[in-house]
PDB file of C-alpha atoms in Angstrom:
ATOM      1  CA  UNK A   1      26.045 215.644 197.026  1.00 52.00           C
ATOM      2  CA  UNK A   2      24.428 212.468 198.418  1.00 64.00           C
ATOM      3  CA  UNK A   3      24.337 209.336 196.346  1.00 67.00           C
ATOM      4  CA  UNK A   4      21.039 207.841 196.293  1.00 74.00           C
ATOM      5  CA  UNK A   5      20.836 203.893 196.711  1.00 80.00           C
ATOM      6  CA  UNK A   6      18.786 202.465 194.020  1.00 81.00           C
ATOM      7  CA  UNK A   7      16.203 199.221 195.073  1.00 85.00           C
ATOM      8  CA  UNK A   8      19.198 196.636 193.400  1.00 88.00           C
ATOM      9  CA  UNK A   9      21.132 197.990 195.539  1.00 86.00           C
ATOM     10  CA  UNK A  10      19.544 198.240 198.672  1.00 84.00           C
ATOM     11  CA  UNK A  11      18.337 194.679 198.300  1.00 85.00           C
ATOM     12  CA  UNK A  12      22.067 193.367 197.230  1.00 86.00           C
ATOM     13  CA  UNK A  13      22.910 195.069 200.873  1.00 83.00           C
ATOM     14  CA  UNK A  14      20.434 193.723 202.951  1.00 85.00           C
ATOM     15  CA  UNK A  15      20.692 190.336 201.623  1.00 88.00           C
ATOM     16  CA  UNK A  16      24.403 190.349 203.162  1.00 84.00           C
ATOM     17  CA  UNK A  17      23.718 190.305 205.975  1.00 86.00           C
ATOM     18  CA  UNK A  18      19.990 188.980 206.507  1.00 86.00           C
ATOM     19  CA  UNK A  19      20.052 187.672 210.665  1.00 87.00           C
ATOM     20  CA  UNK A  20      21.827 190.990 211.279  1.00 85.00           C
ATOM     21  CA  UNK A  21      19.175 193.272 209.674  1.00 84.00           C
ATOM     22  CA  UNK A  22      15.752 190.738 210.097  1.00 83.00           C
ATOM     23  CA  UNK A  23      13.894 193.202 213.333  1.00 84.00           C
ATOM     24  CA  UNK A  24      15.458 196.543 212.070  1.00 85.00           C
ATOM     25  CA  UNK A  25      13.308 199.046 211.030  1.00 88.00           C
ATOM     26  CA  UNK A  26      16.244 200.535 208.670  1.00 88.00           C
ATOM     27  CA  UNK A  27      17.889 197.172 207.627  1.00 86.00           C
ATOM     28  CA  UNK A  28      19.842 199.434 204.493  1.00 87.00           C
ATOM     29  CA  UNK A  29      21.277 201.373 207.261  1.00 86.00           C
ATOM     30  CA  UNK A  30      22.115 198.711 209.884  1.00 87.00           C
ATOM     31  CA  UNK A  31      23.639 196.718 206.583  1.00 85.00           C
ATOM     32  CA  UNK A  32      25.574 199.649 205.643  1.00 85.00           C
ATOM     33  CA  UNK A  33      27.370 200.588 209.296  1.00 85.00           C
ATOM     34  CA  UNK A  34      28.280 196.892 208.747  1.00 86.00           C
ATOM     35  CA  UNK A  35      30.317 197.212 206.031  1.00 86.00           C
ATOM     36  CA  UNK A  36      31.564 200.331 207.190  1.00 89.00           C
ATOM     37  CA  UNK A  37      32.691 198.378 210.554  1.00 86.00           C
ATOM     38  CA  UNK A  38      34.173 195.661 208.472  1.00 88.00           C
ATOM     39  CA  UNK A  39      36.524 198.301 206.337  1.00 91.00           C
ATOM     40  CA  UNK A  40      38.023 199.842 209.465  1.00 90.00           C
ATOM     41  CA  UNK A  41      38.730 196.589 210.995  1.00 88.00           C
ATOM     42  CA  UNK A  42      40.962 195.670 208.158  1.00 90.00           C
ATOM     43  CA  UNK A  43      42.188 199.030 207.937  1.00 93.00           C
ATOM     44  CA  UNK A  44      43.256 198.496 211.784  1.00 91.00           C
ATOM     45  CA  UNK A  45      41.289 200.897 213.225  1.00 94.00           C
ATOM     46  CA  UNK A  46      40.773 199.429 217.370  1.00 95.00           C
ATOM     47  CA  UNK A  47      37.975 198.179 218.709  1.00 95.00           C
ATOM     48  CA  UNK A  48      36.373 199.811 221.870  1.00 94.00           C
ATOM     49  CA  UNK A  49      39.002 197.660 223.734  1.00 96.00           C
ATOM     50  CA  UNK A  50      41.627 198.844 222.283  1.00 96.00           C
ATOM     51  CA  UNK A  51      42.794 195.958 219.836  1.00 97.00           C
ATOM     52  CA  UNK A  52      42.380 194.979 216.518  1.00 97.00           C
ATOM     53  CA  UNK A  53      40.004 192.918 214.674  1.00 96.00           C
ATOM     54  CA  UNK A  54      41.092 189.869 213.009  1.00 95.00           C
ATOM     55  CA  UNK A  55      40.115 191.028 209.736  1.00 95.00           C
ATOM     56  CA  UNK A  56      43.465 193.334 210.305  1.00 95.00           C
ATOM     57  CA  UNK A  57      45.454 189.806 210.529  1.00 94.00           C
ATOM     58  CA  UNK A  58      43.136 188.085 207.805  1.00 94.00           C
ATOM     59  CA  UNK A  59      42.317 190.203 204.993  1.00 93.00           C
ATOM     60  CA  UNK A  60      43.794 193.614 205.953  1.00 92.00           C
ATOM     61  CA  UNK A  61      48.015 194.714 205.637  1.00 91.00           C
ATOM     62  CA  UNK A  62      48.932 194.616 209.546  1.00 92.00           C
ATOM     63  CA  UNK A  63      51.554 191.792 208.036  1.00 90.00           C
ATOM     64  CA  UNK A  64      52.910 193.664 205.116  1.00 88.00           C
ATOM     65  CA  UNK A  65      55.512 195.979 206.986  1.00 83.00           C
ATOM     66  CA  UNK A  66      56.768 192.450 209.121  1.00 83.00           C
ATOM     67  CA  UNK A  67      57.270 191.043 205.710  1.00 82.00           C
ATOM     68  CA  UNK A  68      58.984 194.060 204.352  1.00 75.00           C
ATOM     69  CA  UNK A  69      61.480 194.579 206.883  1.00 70.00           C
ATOM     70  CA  UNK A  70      62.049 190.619 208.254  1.00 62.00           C
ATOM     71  CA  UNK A  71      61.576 187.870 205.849  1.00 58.00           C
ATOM     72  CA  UNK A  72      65.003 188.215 203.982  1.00 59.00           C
ATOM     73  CA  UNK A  73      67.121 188.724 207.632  1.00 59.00           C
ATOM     74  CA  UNK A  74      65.491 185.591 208.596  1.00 56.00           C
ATOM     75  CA  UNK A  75      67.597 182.826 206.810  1.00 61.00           C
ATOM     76  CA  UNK A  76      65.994 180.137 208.931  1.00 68.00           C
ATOM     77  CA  UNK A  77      62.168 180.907 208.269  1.00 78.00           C
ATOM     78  CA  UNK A  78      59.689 183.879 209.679  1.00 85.00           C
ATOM     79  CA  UNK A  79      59.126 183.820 213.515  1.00 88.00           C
ATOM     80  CA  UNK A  80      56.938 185.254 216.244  1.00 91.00           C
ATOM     81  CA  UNK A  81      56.228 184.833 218.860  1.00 96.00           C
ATOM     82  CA  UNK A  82      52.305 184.777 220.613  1.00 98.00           C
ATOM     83  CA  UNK A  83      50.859 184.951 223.799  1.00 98.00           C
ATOM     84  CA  UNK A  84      46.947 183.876 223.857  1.00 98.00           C
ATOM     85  CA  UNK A  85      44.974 185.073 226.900  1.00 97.00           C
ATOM     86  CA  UNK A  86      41.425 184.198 227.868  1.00 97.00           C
ATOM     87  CA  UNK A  87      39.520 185.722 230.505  1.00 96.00           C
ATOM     88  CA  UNK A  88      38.222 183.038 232.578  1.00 94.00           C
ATOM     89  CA  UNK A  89      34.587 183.092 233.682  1.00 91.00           C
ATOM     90  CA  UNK A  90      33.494 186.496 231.740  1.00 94.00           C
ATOM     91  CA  UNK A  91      29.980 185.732 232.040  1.00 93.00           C
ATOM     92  CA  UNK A  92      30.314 185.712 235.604  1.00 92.00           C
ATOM     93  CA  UNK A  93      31.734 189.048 235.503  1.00 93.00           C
ATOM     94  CA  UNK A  94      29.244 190.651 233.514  1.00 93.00           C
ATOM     95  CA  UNK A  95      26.621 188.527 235.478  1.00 93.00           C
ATOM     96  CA  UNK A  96      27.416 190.367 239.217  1.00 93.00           C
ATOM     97  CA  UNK A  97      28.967 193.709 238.062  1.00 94.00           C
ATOM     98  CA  UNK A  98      27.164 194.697 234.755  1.00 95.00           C
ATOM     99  CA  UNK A  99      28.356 194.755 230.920  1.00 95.00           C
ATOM    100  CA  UNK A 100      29.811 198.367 231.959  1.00 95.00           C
ATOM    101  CA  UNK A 101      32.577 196.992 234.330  1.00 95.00           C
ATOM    102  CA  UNK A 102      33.043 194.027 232.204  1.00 95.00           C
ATOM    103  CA  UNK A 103      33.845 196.121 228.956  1.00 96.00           C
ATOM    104  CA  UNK A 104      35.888 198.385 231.357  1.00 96.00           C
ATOM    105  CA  UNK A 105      37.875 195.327 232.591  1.00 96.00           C
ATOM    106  CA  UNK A 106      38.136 194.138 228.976  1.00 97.00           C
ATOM    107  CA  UNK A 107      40.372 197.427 228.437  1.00 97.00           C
ATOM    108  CA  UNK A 108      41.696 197.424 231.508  1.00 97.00           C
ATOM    109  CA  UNK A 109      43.333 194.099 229.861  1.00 97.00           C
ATOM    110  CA  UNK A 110      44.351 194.954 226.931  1.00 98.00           C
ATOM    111  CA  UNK A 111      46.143 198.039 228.335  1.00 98.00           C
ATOM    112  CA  UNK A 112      48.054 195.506 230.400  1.00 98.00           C
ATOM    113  CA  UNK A 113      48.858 193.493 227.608  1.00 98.00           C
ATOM    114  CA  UNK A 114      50.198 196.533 225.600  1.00 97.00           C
ATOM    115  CA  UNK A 115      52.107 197.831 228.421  1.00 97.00           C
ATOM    116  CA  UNK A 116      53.524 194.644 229.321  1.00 97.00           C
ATOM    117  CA  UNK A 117      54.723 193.885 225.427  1.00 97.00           C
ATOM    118  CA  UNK A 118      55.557 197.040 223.752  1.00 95.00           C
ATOM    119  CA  UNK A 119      55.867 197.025 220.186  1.00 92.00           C
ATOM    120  CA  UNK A 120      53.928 194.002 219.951  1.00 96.00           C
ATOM    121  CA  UNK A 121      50.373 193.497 217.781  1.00 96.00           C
ATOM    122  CA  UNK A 122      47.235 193.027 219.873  1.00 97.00           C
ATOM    123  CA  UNK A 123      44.471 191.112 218.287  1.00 97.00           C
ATOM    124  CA  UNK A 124      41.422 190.475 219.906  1.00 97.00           C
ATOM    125  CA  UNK A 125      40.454 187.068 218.413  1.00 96.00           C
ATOM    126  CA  UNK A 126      37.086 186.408 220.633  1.00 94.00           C
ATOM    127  CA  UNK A 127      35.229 188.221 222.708  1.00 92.00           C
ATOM    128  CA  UNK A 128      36.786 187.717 225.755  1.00 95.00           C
ATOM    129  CA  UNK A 129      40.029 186.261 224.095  1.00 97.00           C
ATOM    130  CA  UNK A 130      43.227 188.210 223.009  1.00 98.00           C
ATOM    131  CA  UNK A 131      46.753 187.191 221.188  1.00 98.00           C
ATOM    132  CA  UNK A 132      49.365 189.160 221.708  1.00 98.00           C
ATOM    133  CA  UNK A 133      51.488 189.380 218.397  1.00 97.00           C
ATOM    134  CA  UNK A 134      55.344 189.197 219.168  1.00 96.00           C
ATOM    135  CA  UNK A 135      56.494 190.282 215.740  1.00 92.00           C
ATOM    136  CA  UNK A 136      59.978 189.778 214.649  1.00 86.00           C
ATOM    137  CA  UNK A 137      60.167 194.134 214.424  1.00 86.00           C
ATOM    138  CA  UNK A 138      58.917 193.743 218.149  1.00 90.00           C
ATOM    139  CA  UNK A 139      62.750 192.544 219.412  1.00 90.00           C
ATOM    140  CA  UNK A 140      61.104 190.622 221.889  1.00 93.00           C
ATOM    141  CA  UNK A 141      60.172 186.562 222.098  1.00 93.00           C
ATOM    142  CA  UNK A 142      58.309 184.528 223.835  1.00 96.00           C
ATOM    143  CA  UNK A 143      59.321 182.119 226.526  1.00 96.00           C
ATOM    144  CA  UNK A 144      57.645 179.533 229.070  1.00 96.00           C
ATOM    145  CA  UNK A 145      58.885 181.891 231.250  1.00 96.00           C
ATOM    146  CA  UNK A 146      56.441 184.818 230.355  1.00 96.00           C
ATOM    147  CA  UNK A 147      53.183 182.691 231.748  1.00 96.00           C
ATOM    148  CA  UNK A 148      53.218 183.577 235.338  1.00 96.00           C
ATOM    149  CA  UNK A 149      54.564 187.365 235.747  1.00 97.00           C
ATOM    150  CA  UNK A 150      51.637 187.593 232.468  1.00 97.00           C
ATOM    151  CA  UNK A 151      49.071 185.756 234.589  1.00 96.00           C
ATOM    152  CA  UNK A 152      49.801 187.930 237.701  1.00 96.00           C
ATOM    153  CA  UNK A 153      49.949 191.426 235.852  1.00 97.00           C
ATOM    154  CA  UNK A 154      46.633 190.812 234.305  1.00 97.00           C
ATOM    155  CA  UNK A 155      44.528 189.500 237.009  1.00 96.00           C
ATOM    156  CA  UNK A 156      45.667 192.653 239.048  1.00 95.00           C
ATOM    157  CA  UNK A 157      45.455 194.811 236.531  1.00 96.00           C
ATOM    158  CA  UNK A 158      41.871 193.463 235.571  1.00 96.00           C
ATOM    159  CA  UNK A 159      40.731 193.591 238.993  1.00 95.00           C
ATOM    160  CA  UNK A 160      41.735 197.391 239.528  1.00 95.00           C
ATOM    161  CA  UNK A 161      38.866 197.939 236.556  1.00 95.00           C
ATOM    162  CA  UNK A 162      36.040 196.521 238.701  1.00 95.00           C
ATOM    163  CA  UNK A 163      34.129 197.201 241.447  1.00 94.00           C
ATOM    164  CA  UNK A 164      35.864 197.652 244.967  1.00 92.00           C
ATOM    165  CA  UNK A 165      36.178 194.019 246.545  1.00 89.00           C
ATOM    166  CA  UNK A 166      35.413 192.022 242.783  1.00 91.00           C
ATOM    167  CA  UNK A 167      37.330 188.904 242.929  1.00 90.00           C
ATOM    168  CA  UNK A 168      40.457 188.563 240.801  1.00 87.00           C
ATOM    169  CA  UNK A 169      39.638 187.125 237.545  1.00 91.00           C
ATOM    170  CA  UNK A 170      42.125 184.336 236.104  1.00 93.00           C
ATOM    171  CA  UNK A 171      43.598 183.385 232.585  1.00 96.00           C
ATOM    172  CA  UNK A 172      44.006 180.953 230.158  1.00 95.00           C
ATOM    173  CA  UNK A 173      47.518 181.649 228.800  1.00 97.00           C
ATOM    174  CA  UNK A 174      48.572 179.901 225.590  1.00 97.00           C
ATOM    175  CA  UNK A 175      52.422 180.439 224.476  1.00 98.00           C
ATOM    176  CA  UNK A 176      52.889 179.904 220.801  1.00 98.00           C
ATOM    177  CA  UNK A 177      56.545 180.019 218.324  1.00 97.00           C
ATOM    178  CA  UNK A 178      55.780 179.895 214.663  1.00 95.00           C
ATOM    179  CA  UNK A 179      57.853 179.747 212.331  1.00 92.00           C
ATOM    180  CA  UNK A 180      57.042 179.873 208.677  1.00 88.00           C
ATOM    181  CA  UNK A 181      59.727 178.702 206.036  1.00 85.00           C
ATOM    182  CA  UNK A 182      59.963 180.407 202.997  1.00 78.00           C
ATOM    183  CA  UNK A 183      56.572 182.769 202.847  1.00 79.00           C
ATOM    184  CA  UNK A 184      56.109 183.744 199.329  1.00 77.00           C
ATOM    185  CA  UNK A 185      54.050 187.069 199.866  1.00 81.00           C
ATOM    186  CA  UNK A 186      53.153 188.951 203.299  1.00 84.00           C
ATOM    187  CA  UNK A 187      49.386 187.915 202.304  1.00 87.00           C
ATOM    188  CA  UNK A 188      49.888 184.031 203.103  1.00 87.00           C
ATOM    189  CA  UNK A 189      51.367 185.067 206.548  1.00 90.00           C
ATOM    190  CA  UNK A 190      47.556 186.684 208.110  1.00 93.00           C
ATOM    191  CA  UNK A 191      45.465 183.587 208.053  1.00 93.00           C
ATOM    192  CA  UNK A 192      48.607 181.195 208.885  1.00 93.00           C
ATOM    193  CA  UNK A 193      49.050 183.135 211.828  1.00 95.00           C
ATOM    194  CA  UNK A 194      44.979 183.028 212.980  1.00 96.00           C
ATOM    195  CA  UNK A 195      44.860 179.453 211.868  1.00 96.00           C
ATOM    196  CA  UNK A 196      47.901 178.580 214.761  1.00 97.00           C
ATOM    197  CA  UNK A 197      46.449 181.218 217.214  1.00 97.00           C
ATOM    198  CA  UNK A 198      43.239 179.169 217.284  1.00 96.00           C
ATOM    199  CA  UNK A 199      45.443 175.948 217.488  1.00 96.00           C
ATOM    200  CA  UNK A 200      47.278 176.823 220.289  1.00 97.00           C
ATOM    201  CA  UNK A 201      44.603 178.376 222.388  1.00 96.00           C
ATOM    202  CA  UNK A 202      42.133 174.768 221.940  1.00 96.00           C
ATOM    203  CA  UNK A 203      45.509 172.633 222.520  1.00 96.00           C
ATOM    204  CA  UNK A 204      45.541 174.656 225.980  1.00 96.00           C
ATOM    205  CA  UNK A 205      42.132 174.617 226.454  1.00 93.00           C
ATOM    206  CA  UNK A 206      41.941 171.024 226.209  1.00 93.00           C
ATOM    207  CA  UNK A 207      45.364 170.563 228.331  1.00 92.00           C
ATOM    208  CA  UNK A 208      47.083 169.178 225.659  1.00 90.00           C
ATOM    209  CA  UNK A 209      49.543 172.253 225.240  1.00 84.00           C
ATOM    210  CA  UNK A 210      52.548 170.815 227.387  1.00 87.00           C
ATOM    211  CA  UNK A 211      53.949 174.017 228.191  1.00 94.00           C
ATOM    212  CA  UNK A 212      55.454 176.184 225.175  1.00 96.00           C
ATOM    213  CA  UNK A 213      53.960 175.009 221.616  1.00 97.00           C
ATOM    214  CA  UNK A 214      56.802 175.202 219.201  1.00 96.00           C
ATOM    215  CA  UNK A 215      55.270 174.963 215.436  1.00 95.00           C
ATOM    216  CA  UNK A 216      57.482 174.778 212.204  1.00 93.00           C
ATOM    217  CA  UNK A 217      55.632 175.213 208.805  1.00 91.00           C
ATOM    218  CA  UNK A 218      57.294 174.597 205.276  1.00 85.00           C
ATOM    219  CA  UNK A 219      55.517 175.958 202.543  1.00 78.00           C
ATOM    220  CA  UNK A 220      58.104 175.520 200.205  1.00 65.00           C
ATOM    221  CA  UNK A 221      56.281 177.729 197.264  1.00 54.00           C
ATOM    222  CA  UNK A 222      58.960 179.080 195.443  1.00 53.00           C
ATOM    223  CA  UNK A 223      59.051 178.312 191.625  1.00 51.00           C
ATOM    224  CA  UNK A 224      62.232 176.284 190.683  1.00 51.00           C
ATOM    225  CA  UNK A 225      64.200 178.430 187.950  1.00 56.00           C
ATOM    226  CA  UNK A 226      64.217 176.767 184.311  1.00 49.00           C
ATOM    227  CA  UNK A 227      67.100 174.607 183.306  1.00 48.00           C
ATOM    228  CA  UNK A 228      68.917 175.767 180.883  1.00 45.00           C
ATOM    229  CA  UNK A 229      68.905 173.762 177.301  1.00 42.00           C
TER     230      UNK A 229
END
């Protein structure tokens, strides 16, 4: 039986998101596939791409089983490893072949990615912009090492997704080992995580990376157990 949307309601909707909904003739609706869109990506359902949203890393559980089965083997703190890429010039793309080829290419990277690092967690963080989550359940780690063979694989595997004769497109490629000491809960490990993945890639942006960004955080949160009288 459908469940009718009273006016409190429908208002309380619309005024979430009020830009989204201003020029729509059914702004309840268009507010309502919103939402809808927002619960899946922190339930980890995949963009047309192919990755995840960052609500999965922020507010969602894609942590919880990395927590569960790797904090307490990991004496020295929580690691992973991350590999940022940025596609270089996307506007361009979209510009001379057409938002078709450029979402096609889009996937055509993010299959690369997952091929190249299986096991890992695939994030797409911008639009054009994707971190590759090396989780410690992953076995694998990153290395400086990683940037070129990466950089190659996905600039041919990008071009194969466009038009015969498209140029090549190139990367931005930002390498990234965190390590968290002592995380109290799998919850403070999602926006940690986004909070360095933005780091990293604007340190590389900017050329101030120097290679392989290495980043130790202590949170030190654990409650110190009462002395006895």
């Amino acid at each position: 039986m459908p469940y009718a949307i009273d006016e409190a309601m429908a208002t309380a909707l619309v005024t979430l998101y009020p830009r989204l909904v201003q020029r729509s003739p059914e702004p309840v609706k268009v507010a309502l596939q919103r939402l809808l869109d927002e619960e899946h990506a922190r339930r980890g359902v995949p963009d047309a791409t192919g990755a995840l949203n960052p609500l999965a890393l922020t507010q969602g559980t894609l942590l919880k089983e990395e927590f569960d089965l790797s904090t307490h083997a990991h004496h020295a703190g929580w690691t992973l490893g991350a590999l940022i890429a940025d596609v270089k010039g996307m506007i361009h793309v979209n510009a001379r072949h057409g938002f078709p080829a450029g979402d096609a290419m889009l996937r055509a990277v993010v299959e690369s990615l997952r091929a190249q690092f299986p096991g890992a967690k695939l994030i797409r963080l911008h639009g054009d912009n994707f971190a590759v989550l090396l989780v410690p359940t992953s076995g694998l780690s990153v290395t400086e090492a990683l940037r070129e063979p990466t950089r190659s694989r996905l600039s041919a595997d990008a071009r194969a997704a466009l038009p015969a004769g498209a140029e090549a497109p190139d990367f931005t490629l930002a390498l990234l080992e965190l390590t968290i000491e002592q995380p109290t809960h799998w919850q403070v490990l999602g926006p940690l995580v986004w909070g360095e993945l933005e780091r990293a890639y604007t340190l590389e942006r900017m050329g101030n990376a120097g290679g392989l960004q290495q980043r130790r955080l202590q949170l030190g949160g654990f409650v110190p157990g009462r002395s006895e009288s």
